[in-house]
Amino acid sequence: MDTPTPPTFWMPTGASTIAPGVDHTLDVINWICYFFFAVILALMVYFVVKYRHRKGERFRTDYPHHNTPLEIGWSILPTIIVIGIFVVGFRSYLDIYTAPKNAFDVKVTAQKWGWTFQYPNGAQSDDLYVPAGQPVRLVLRSSDVLHSLYIPDFRVKRDIVPGRYTYAWFQCDFPTGQPGKEPRNPNAARVEGALDEAQRHALFCTEYCGTGHSKMNRYVYVLDEASFGEWMQKQSRWIEDIPEDQLWFKAGPKLFARCSQCHSLDGTDGIGPSWKGIVERAKAYPFVGEGKKYGTWEDYVRTSILVPGDYVVPPYANAMPTFKGQLNDVAIDALIGYMQHLDQLDPKTGKLLPTLDPETAQPRAAGATK
Ligand code: HEC
Ligand SMILES: [Cu+2]
């Protein structure tokens, strides 16, 4: 395949190696359906006219009797057709289910209501980044309920069942441009019939049996091998590159994006308690203080993040996933700093107030354009 297959009436752009096979199967089934639809409809109209009731006639023909050749014919012919569909479908099915041995593994965690993608070198991202021209295997797990990963352009869809690993794989040979680069037109593939240079692929959750699955919309970026390696390196280091005193506002908002489905900053109740007033609240817990279970409130927050079930804040459920192995000490420090500066954050977006300088987090001078 040299180029992605352009979108058709039924299907979006086909950008993975299995897309042609899936589309072919669909085409075969569709054409069989069109054919029989036309034949059956034509015969029906013909019979309706031919055998219509006429005045003065009680029955125009006898009751129908057996017609052995006809009955054998309409049993055998469909069986052959269905076996044909099975063969075509089974070949794609085998391709889709067996990941090649040399596949690049990405760990995917689905949770209410978002995705986390983890790469072999420890890097993590909210959107999925994959190398081009190489099979990629997604190792899927859920930290709460049933989810389902769907990448229409790759013809990949797999349920994610709590307590069980499932797998999906694909190979896309077409780099979609650099990370963070917005496509000129998000529908470019549909409009121009070919992939825009920076075209990204939509990724959805299709398990619509809860309030937030429809918000689990992300993108897939396919990078050429060199850019992908570079991206992965940078991604695993991003937080280490930030000076300590700037962590709370440079790393905090990005990290908070992983907590915001359950925690608000403005006092609104969610799946978990709002972080509004969390520092005072944590300091006042009877088990926080010198000589107590947690020496400091920071200790308590740290434990809450790594071992959420250690103390379950009433009346909330023990519903928080652990971030052990996902957030390192620097990230936890950034979050603790973030909680101490809630007054300097926009409680709606979780980002730095627009009046503060995003470089230094100092109040901006009046009229400053930065
Ligand atoms: C799936 C929902 C969910 C996500 C995501 C989540 N939490 Fe929680 N969190 C909860 C719930 C529910 C509680 C209350 C029960 C408990 O203490 O475990 C809680 C409690 C807490 C507490 C204790 C709050 C208090 O008032 O004592 C802290 C601190 C906390 N979470 C931090 C975080 C951080 C940091 C993140 C993101 C890195 C995060 N949580 C992501 C659901 C979540
Ligand atoms: Cu979901």
Short mmCIF file of C-alpha atoms and ligand atoms in Angstrom, two decimals:
data_model
loop_
_atom_site.label_atom_id
_atom_site.label_comp_id
_atom_site.label_asym_id
_atom_site.label_seq_id
_atom_site.Cartn_x
_atom_site.Cartn_y
_atom_site.Cartn_z
CA MET A 1 0.00 0.00 0.00
CA ASP A 2 1.46 3.38 -1.00
CA THR A 3 -1.29 5.71 0.12
CA PRO A 4 -4.18 5.44 2.52
CA THR A 5 -7.40 4.35 0.88
CA PRO A 6 -9.68 7.34 0.44
CA PRO A 7 -12.96 7.41 2.35
CA THR A 8 -16.00 5.87 0.71
CA PHE A 9 -19.71 6.17 1.31
CA TRP A 10 -19.48 3.50 4.04
CA MET A 11 -15.97 3.80 5.40
CA PRO A 12 -13.58 6.54 6.58
CA THR A 13 -10.00 6.74 5.28
CA GLY A 14 -8.27 3.38 5.55
CA ALA A 15 -4.82 3.97 6.98
CA SER A 16 -3.72 0.60 8.35
CA THR A 17 -2.49 -2.54 6.65
CA ILE A 18 -5.63 -4.46 7.59
CA ALA A 19 -8.01 -1.78 6.29
CA PRO A 20 -8.14 -3.09 2.69
CA GLY A 21 -9.03 -6.61 3.87
CA VAL A 22 -11.78 -5.37 6.17
CA ASP A 23 -13.17 -3.09 3.48
CA HIS A 24 -13.04 -5.92 0.96
CA THR A 25 -15.07 -8.18 3.26
CA LEU A 26 -17.62 -5.45 3.77
CA ASP A 27 -17.80 -4.84 0.02
CA VAL A 28 -18.36 -8.54 -0.72
CA ILE A 29 -21.18 -8.77 1.82
CA ASN A 30 -22.68 -5.50 0.64
CA TRP A 31 -22.73 -6.55 -3.02
CA ILE A 32 -24.34 -9.89 -2.16
CA CYS A 33 -26.99 -7.94 -0.25
CA TYR A 34 -27.56 -5.46 -3.10
CA PHE A 35 -27.92 -8.33 -5.56
CA PHE A 36 -30.50 -10.24 -3.53
CA PHE A 37 -32.29 -7.07 -2.57
CA ALA A 38 -32.78 -6.28 -6.25
CA VAL A 39 -33.73 -9.85 -7.26
CA ILE A 40 -36.18 -10.35 -4.39
CA LEU A 41 -37.77 -6.95 -4.82
CA ALA A 42 -38.17 -7.40 -8.59
CA LEU A 43 -39.73 -10.86 -8.15
CA MET A 44 -42.04 -9.54 -5.48
CA VAL A 45 -43.34 -6.75 -7.68
CA TYR A 46 -43.69 -9.15 -10.61
CA PHE A 47 -45.65 -11.70 -8.55
CA VAL A 48 -47.86 -9.07 -7.00
CA VAL A 49 -48.90 -7.96 -10.44
CA LYS A 50 -49.06 -11.38 -12.04
CA TYR A 51 -51.03 -13.09 -9.29
CA ARG A 52 -53.21 -10.19 -8.27
CA HIS A 53 -56.82 -10.87 -7.46
CA ARG A 54 -59.16 -10.35 -10.38
CA LYS A 55 -62.87 -9.76 -10.30
CA GLY A 56 -65.01 -12.89 -10.44
CA GLU A 57 -62.12 -15.27 -9.76
CA ARG A 58 -61.94 -17.10 -6.48
CA PHE A 59 -58.39 -18.50 -6.81
CA ARG A 60 -56.32 -17.94 -9.89
CA THR A 61 -54.00 -20.87 -9.14
CA ASP A 62 -54.05 -23.94 -7.00
CA TYR A 63 -52.45 -23.93 -3.63
CA PRO A 64 -48.70 -24.35 -4.03
CA HIS A 65 -47.30 -27.84 -3.65
CA HIS A 66 -43.77 -29.18 -3.16
CA ASN A 67 -41.05 -28.23 -5.59
CA THR A 68 -38.06 -30.36 -4.67
CA PRO A 69 -35.45 -28.87 -7.03
CA LEU A 70 -36.42 -25.36 -5.89
CA GLU A 71 -36.23 -26.26 -2.21
CA ILE A 72 -32.85 -27.97 -2.56
CA GLY A 73 -31.64 -25.01 -4.62
CA TRP A 74 -32.57 -22.42 -2.05
CA SER A 75 -30.90 -24.44 0.69
CA ILE A 76 -27.64 -25.17 -1.09
CA LEU A 77 -27.03 -21.85 -2.79
CA PRO A 78 -27.22 -19.73 0.39
CA THR A 79 -25.01 -22.27 2.19
CA ILE A 80 -22.35 -21.84 -0.46
CA ILE A 81 -22.63 -18.07 -0.26
CA VAL A 82 -22.40 -18.06 3.53
CA ILE A 83 -19.36 -20.34 3.45
CA GLY A 84 -17.80 -17.89 0.97
CA ILE A 85 -18.46 -14.98 3.34
CA PHE A 86 -16.98 -17.02 6.17
CA VAL A 87 -13.78 -17.72 4.26
CA VAL A 88 -13.29 -14.08 3.26
CA GLY A 89 -14.13 -12.89 6.78
CA PHE A 90 -12.03 -15.50 8.54
CA ARG A 91 -8.93 -14.51 6.64
CA SER A 92 -9.25 -10.87 7.78
CA TYR A 93 -10.17 -12.09 11.23
CA LEU A 94 -6.94 -14.06 11.58
CA ASP A 95 -4.95 -11.06 10.37
CA ILE A 96 -6.69 -8.83 12.87
CA TYR A 97 -6.35 -11.11 15.87
CA THR A 98 -2.76 -12.30 15.60
CA ALA A 99 -0.25 -9.56 16.25
CA PRO A 100 3.10 -10.09 14.54
CA LYS A 101 5.88 -11.15 16.92
CA ASN A 102 8.03 -8.06 16.39
CA ALA A 103 5.24 -5.66 17.35
CA PHE A 104 5.92 -2.49 19.30
CA ASP A 105 3.98 -2.67 22.58
CA VAL A 106 1.99 0.22 24.01
CA LYS A 107 0.13 -0.28 27.29
CA VAL A 108 -3.30 1.27 27.24
CA THR A 109 -5.29 1.91 30.39
CA ALA A 110 -8.91 2.95 30.07
CA GLN A 111 -10.55 4.60 33.04
CA LYS A 112 -13.56 6.77 33.71
CA TRP A 113 -13.27 8.88 31.53
CA GLY A 114 -9.99 8.88 29.72
CA TRP A 115 -7.05 6.92 28.38
CA THR A 116 -3.44 6.58 29.45
CA PHE A 117 -0.88 5.33 26.97
CA GLN A 118 2.42 3.98 28.34
CA TYR A 119 5.50 3.29 26.26
CA PRO A 120 8.35 0.82 26.86
CA ASN A 121 10.74 3.54 28.09
CA GLY A 122 8.31 4.81 30.72
CA ALA A 123 6.97 7.70 28.65
CA GLN A 124 3.27 8.43 28.93
CA SER A 125 0.76 10.36 26.93
CA ASP A 126 -2.91 11.22 26.73
CA ASP A 127 -3.06 10.87 22.95
CA LEU A 128 -1.66 7.77 21.27
CA TYR A 129 1.66 8.13 19.43
CA VAL A 130 2.94 5.25 17.34
CA PRO A 131 5.82 4.62 14.95
CA ALA A 132 4.97 4.33 11.24
CA GLY A 133 5.76 1.27 9.18
CA GLN A 134 5.90 -1.08 12.14
CA PRO A 135 3.27 -3.29 13.77
CA VAL A 136 2.00 -1.79 17.03
CA ARG A 137 0.35 -3.96 19.64
CA LEU A 138 -1.93 -2.33 22.19
CA VAL A 139 -2.13 -4.12 25.51
CA LEU A 140 -5.48 -3.04 26.83
CA ARG A 141 -6.71 -2.95 30.39
CA SER A 142 -9.39 -1.15 32.29
CA SER A 143 -9.09 0.24 35.79
CA ASP A 144 -12.83 0.37 36.33
CA VAL A 145 -15.66 -0.54 33.95
CA LEU A 146 -16.06 -2.01 30.49
CA HIS A 147 -14.63 0.21 27.74
CA SER A 148 -14.02 -0.33 24.05
CA LEU A 149 -11.19 1.10 22.00
CA TYR A 150 -12.03 2.12 18.47
CA ILE A 151 -9.78 3.66 15.81
CA PRO A 152 -12.02 3.87 12.73
CA ASP A 153 -9.25 4.80 10.28
CA PHE A 154 -7.32 1.67 11.27
CA ARG A 155 -10.43 -0.57 11.40
CA VAL A 156 -9.44 -1.52 14.94
CA LYS A 157 -12.00 -2.10 17.66
CA ARG A 158 -11.62 -4.13 20.84
CA ASP A 159 -13.51 -4.38 24.11
CA ILE A 160 -11.59 -3.69 27.30
CA VAL A 161 -12.83 -5.87 30.12
CA PRO A 162 -12.01 -5.09 33.76
CA GLY A 163 -9.70 -7.70 35.27
CA ARG A 164 -8.57 -9.05 31.92
CA TYR A 165 -5.97 -8.11 29.33
CA THR A 166 -7.06 -7.79 25.73
CA TYR A 167 -4.96 -6.97 22.71
CA ALA A 168 -5.33 -5.09 19.48
CA TRP A 169 -2.76 -4.41 16.85
CA PHE A 170 -2.33 -2.43 13.66
CA GLN A 171 0.32 -1.13 11.36
CA CYS A 172 0.09 2.27 9.74
CA ASP A 173 2.63 3.13 7.08
CA PHE A 174 1.83 6.83 6.79
CA PRO A 175 3.34 9.35 9.19
CA THR A 176 0.82 12.00 10.12
CA GLY A 177 3.17 14.84 10.96
CA GLN A 178 4.70 16.19 14.10
CA PRO A 179 3.11 15.96 17.54
CA GLY A 180 1.13 19.00 18.53
CA LYS A 181 0.93 20.24 14.97
CA GLU A 182 -2.69 20.90 14.21
CA PRO A 183 -4.03 19.75 10.86
CA ARG A 184 -5.11 22.52 8.54
CA ASN A 185 -8.53 21.04 8.48
CA PRO A 186 -9.56 18.28 10.88
CA ASN A 187 -11.76 16.78 8.18
CA ALA A 188 -9.06 17.03 5.54
CA ALA A 189 -9.11 13.30 4.87
CA ARG A 190 -12.76 13.43 4.09
CA VAL A 191 -12.60 16.59 2.04
CA GLU A 192 -9.55 15.88 -0.08
CA GLY A 193 -9.77 12.13 -0.19
CA ALA A 194 -6.22 11.79 1.04
CA LEU A 195 -4.40 12.21 4.30
CA ASP A 196 -3.39 15.72 5.15
CA GLU A 197 0.27 15.92 6.08
CA ALA A 198 -0.56 16.38 9.73
CA GLN A 199 -3.74 14.38 9.67
CA ARG A 200 -4.34 12.56 12.89
CA HIS A 201 -6.69 9.67 13.44
CA ALA A 202 -9.63 9.76 15.80
CA LEU A 203 -9.71 7.32 18.71
CA PHE A 204 -12.94 6.68 20.60
CA CYS A 205 -14.47 4.62 23.33
CA THR A 206 -17.56 2.93 21.93
CA GLU A 207 -18.95 1.48 25.14
CA TYR A 208 -21.85 3.86 25.54
CA CYS A 209 -23.30 2.50 28.78
CA GLY A 210 -22.14 5.18 31.20
CA THR A 211 -22.23 8.96 31.34
CA GLY A 212 -18.68 9.71 30.24
CA HIS A 213 -17.61 7.19 27.58
CA SER A 214 -18.55 9.67 24.89
CA LYS A 215 -15.93 12.04 26.31
CA MET A 216 -13.08 9.57 25.84
CA ASN A 217 -12.12 11.06 22.48
CA ARG A 218 -8.44 11.24 21.67
CA TYR A 219 -6.16 11.22 18.63
CA VAL A 220 -3.60 8.87 17.17
CA TYR A 221 -0.44 10.42 15.76
CA VAL A 222 1.75 8.27 13.56
CA LEU A 223 5.36 9.46 13.49
CA ASP A 224 8.21 8.31 11.31
CA GLU A 225 10.70 6.20 13.19
CA ALA A 226 13.22 8.94 13.98
CA SER A 227 10.62 11.46 15.21
CA PHE A 228 8.94 8.78 17.23
CA GLY A 229 12.14 7.86 19.06
CA GLU A 230 12.81 11.52 19.73
CA TRP A 231 9.29 12.09 20.94
CA MET A 232 9.44 9.12 23.28
CA GLN A 233 12.74 10.32 24.78
CA LYS A 234 11.41 13.80 25.32
CA GLN A 235 8.15 12.52 26.73
CA SER A 236 9.83 10.41 29.38
CA ARG A 237 11.94 13.36 30.50
CA TRP A 238 9.54 16.26 30.23
CA ILE A 239 9.01 16.71 33.94
CA GLU A 240 12.70 16.44 34.88
CA ASP A 241 13.48 19.40 32.64
CA ILE A 242 11.32 21.78 34.68
CA PRO A 243 13.00 23.76 37.51
CA GLU A 244 11.66 22.73 40.92
CA ASP A 245 10.04 26.04 41.84
CA GLN A 246 8.14 26.10 38.55
CA LEU A 247 6.81 22.57 38.79
CA TRP A 248 3.46 23.50 40.28
CA PHE A 249 2.40 25.67 37.37
CA LYS A 250 4.34 24.08 34.51
CA ALA A 251 3.69 20.41 35.30
CA GLY A 252 0.68 20.80 37.62
CA PRO A 253 -2.02 21.59 35.04
CA LYS A 254 -0.85 18.78 32.78
CA LEU A 255 -0.86 16.30 35.65
CA PHE A 256 -4.18 17.56 36.95
CA ALA A 257 -5.72 16.63 33.61
CA ARG A 258 -5.41 13.04 34.84
CA CYS A 259 -7.31 13.79 38.04
CA SER A 260 -9.92 16.22 36.75
CA GLN A 261 -12.51 13.64 35.76
CA CYS A 262 -13.01 12.99 39.48
CA HIS A 263 -11.66 16.07 41.30
CA SER A 264 -12.72 19.68 40.78
CA LEU A 265 -10.94 22.81 41.95
CA ASP A 266 -14.04 24.94 42.51
CA GLY A 267 -15.81 22.96 45.24
CA THR A 268 -18.06 20.98 42.90
CA ASP A 269 -18.54 17.44 44.11
CA GLY A 270 -17.42 14.70 41.70
CA ILE A 271 -16.55 11.04 41.96
CA GLY A 272 -13.95 12.25 44.46
CA PRO A 273 -13.84 15.26 46.80
CA SER A 274 -13.06 18.68 45.33
CA TRP A 275 -9.55 19.90 45.95
CA LYS A 276 -10.87 23.24 47.10
CA GLY A 277 -9.56 23.66 50.67
CA ILE A 278 -7.68 20.36 50.50
CA VAL A 279 -4.60 21.66 52.31
CA GLU A 280 -6.58 22.89 55.33
CA ARG A 281 -8.71 19.76 55.29
CA ALA A 282 -5.71 17.46 55.15
CA LYS A 283 -3.93 19.35 57.95
CA ALA A 284 -7.03 18.98 60.14
CA TYR A 285 -7.40 15.21 59.76
CA PRO A 286 -6.96 13.58 63.19
CA PHE A 287 -4.30 11.23 61.80
CA VAL A 288 -2.13 13.97 60.31
CA GLY A 289 0.51 15.73 62.40
CA GLU A 290 3.74 15.09 64.24
CA GLY A 291 3.91 11.62 65.70
CA LYS A 292 0.67 10.56 63.99
CA LYS A 293 0.17 8.11 61.13
CA TYR A 294 1.11 10.77 58.56
CA GLY A 295 3.69 13.23 59.82
CA THR A 296 2.66 15.97 57.41
CA TRP A 297 -0.25 16.72 55.14
CA GLU A 298 2.08 16.22 52.19
CA ASP A 299 2.68 12.64 53.38
CA TYR A 300 -1.04 12.12 53.45
CA VAL A 301 -1.55 13.43 49.90
CA ARG A 302 1.35 11.35 48.66
CA THR A 303 -0.16 8.20 50.16
CA SER A 304 -3.59 9.14 48.78
CA ILE A 305 -2.08 9.15 45.31
CA LEU A 306 -0.05 5.95 45.64
CA VAL A 307 -2.34 3.89 47.90
CA PRO A 308 -5.78 5.50 47.53
CA GLY A 309 -7.51 2.87 49.68
CA ASP A 310 -5.29 3.63 52.69
CA TYR A 311 -7.78 6.22 53.88
CA VAL A 312 -11.08 6.49 52.05
CA VAL A 313 -12.59 9.94 52.56
CA PRO A 314 -16.24 9.55 53.58
CA PRO A 315 -18.77 9.52 52.00
CA TYR A 316 -16.85 8.72 48.79
CA ALA A 317 -16.33 5.26 47.38
CA ASN A 318 -12.89 3.69 47.19
CA ALA A 319 -12.93 4.52 43.50
CA MET A 320 -9.59 6.17 42.89
CA PRO A 321 -7.06 4.22 40.83
CA THR A 322 -3.53 4.06 42.20
CA PHE A 323 -0.94 6.14 40.39
CA LYS A 324 1.93 4.00 41.64
CA GLY A 325 4.38 3.49 38.80
CA GLN A 326 2.71 6.26 36.81
CA LEU A 327 3.60 9.36 38.80
CA ASN A 328 7.14 9.65 40.13
CA ASP A 329 8.26 11.75 43.10
CA VAL A 330 8.76 14.83 40.97
CA ALA A 331 5.22 14.56 39.60
CA ILE A 332 3.80 14.12 43.10
CA ASP A 333 5.74 17.18 44.29
CA ALA A 334 4.31 19.10 41.35
CA LEU A 335 0.77 18.09 42.36
CA ILE A 336 1.36 19.00 46.01
CA GLY A 337 2.62 22.40 44.88
CA TYR A 338 -0.40 22.71 42.62
CA MET A 339 -2.78 22.09 45.56
CA GLN A 340 -1.05 24.88 47.49
CA HIS A 341 -1.64 27.40 44.73
CA LEU A 342 -5.29 26.87 43.93
CA ASP A 343 -5.95 30.60 44.33
CA GLN A 344 -3.67 31.27 41.36
CA LEU A 345 -5.44 28.82 39.07
CA ASP A 346 -8.53 29.17 37.00
CA PRO A 347 -10.91 26.84 38.86
CA LYS A 348 -12.71 25.93 35.65
CA THR A 349 -9.78 24.96 33.46
CA GLY A 350 -7.17 24.11 36.10
CA LYS A 351 -4.67 26.31 34.29
CA LEU A 352 -2.74 29.31 35.50
CA LEU A 353 -4.85 32.47 35.80
CA PRO A 354 -4.53 34.55 32.63
CA THR A 355 -3.23 37.45 34.72
CA LEU A 356 -0.15 35.44 35.66
CA ASP A 357 2.93 35.13 33.52
CA PRO A 358 3.19 31.55 32.27
CA GLU A 359 6.99 31.80 32.29
CA THR A 360 7.46 32.85 35.89
CA ALA A 361 3.94 32.76 37.36
CA GLN A 362 4.30 36.38 38.48
CA PRO A 363 1.33 38.73 38.11
CA ARG A 364 1.51 40.41 34.73
CA ALA A 365 2.00 44.13 34.47
CA ALA A 366 -1.12 45.97 33.35
CA GLY A 367 -1.18 46.19 29.57
CA ALA A 368 1.46 43.52 29.10
CA THR A 369 0.75 41.57 25.95
CA LYS A 370 2.58 38.39 26.83
C1 HEC B 1 -11.54 7.73 39.00
C2 HEC B 1 -11.65 8.88 39.83
C3 HEC B 1 -10.42 9.48 40.42
C4 HEC B 1 -9.28 9.92 39.78
C5 HEC B 1 -8.96 9.83 38.30
C6 HEC B 1 -8.46 10.50 40.78
N1 HEC B 1 -9.06 10.41 42.00
FE1 HEC B 1 -8.33 11.10 43.78
N2 HEC B 1 -9.97 10.42 44.72
C7 HEC B 1 -11.02 9.78 44.16
C8 HEC B 1 -11.98 9.40 45.17
C9 HEC B 1 -13.29 8.64 44.93
C10 HEC B 1 -11.47 9.85 46.39
C11 HEC B 1 -12.10 9.70 47.77
C12 HEC B 1 -11.93 8.31 48.30
C13 HEC B 1 -10.51 8.05 48.71
O1 HEC B 1 -10.01 8.75 49.60
O2 HEC B 1 -9.89 7.14 48.13
C14 HEC B 1 -10.19 10.49 46.07
C15 HEC B 1 -9.37 11.09 47.03
C16 HEC B 1 -8.21 11.74 46.74
C17 HEC B 1 -7.40 12.45 47.71
C18 HEC B 1 -7.73 12.64 49.17
C19 HEC B 1 -8.63 13.86 49.20
C20 HEC B 1 -9.04 14.34 50.57
O3 HEC B 1 -9.83 15.24 50.56
O4 HEC B 1 -8.57 13.80 51.59
C21 HEC B 1 -6.32 12.96 47.04
C22 HEC B 1 -5.20 13.80 47.61
C23 HEC B 1 -6.46 12.58 45.66
N3 HEC B 1 -7.61 11.84 45.51
C24 HEC B 1 -5.55 12.89 44.69
C25 HEC B 1 -5.69 12.56 43.35
C26 HEC B 1 -4.74 12.89 42.32
C27 HEC B 1 -3.46 13.68 42.55
C28 HEC B 1 -5.22 12.40 41.15
C29 HEC B 1 -4.61 12.50 39.75
C30 HEC B 1 -3.21 12.19 39.62
C31 HEC B 1 -6.47 11.72 41.45
N4 HEC B 1 -6.72 11.85 42.79
C32 HEC B 1 -7.23 11.08 40.50
C33 HEC B 1 -11.19 9.52 42.82
C34 HEC B 1 -10.25 9.80 41.83
CU CU B 2 -15.21 4.08 27.98
#
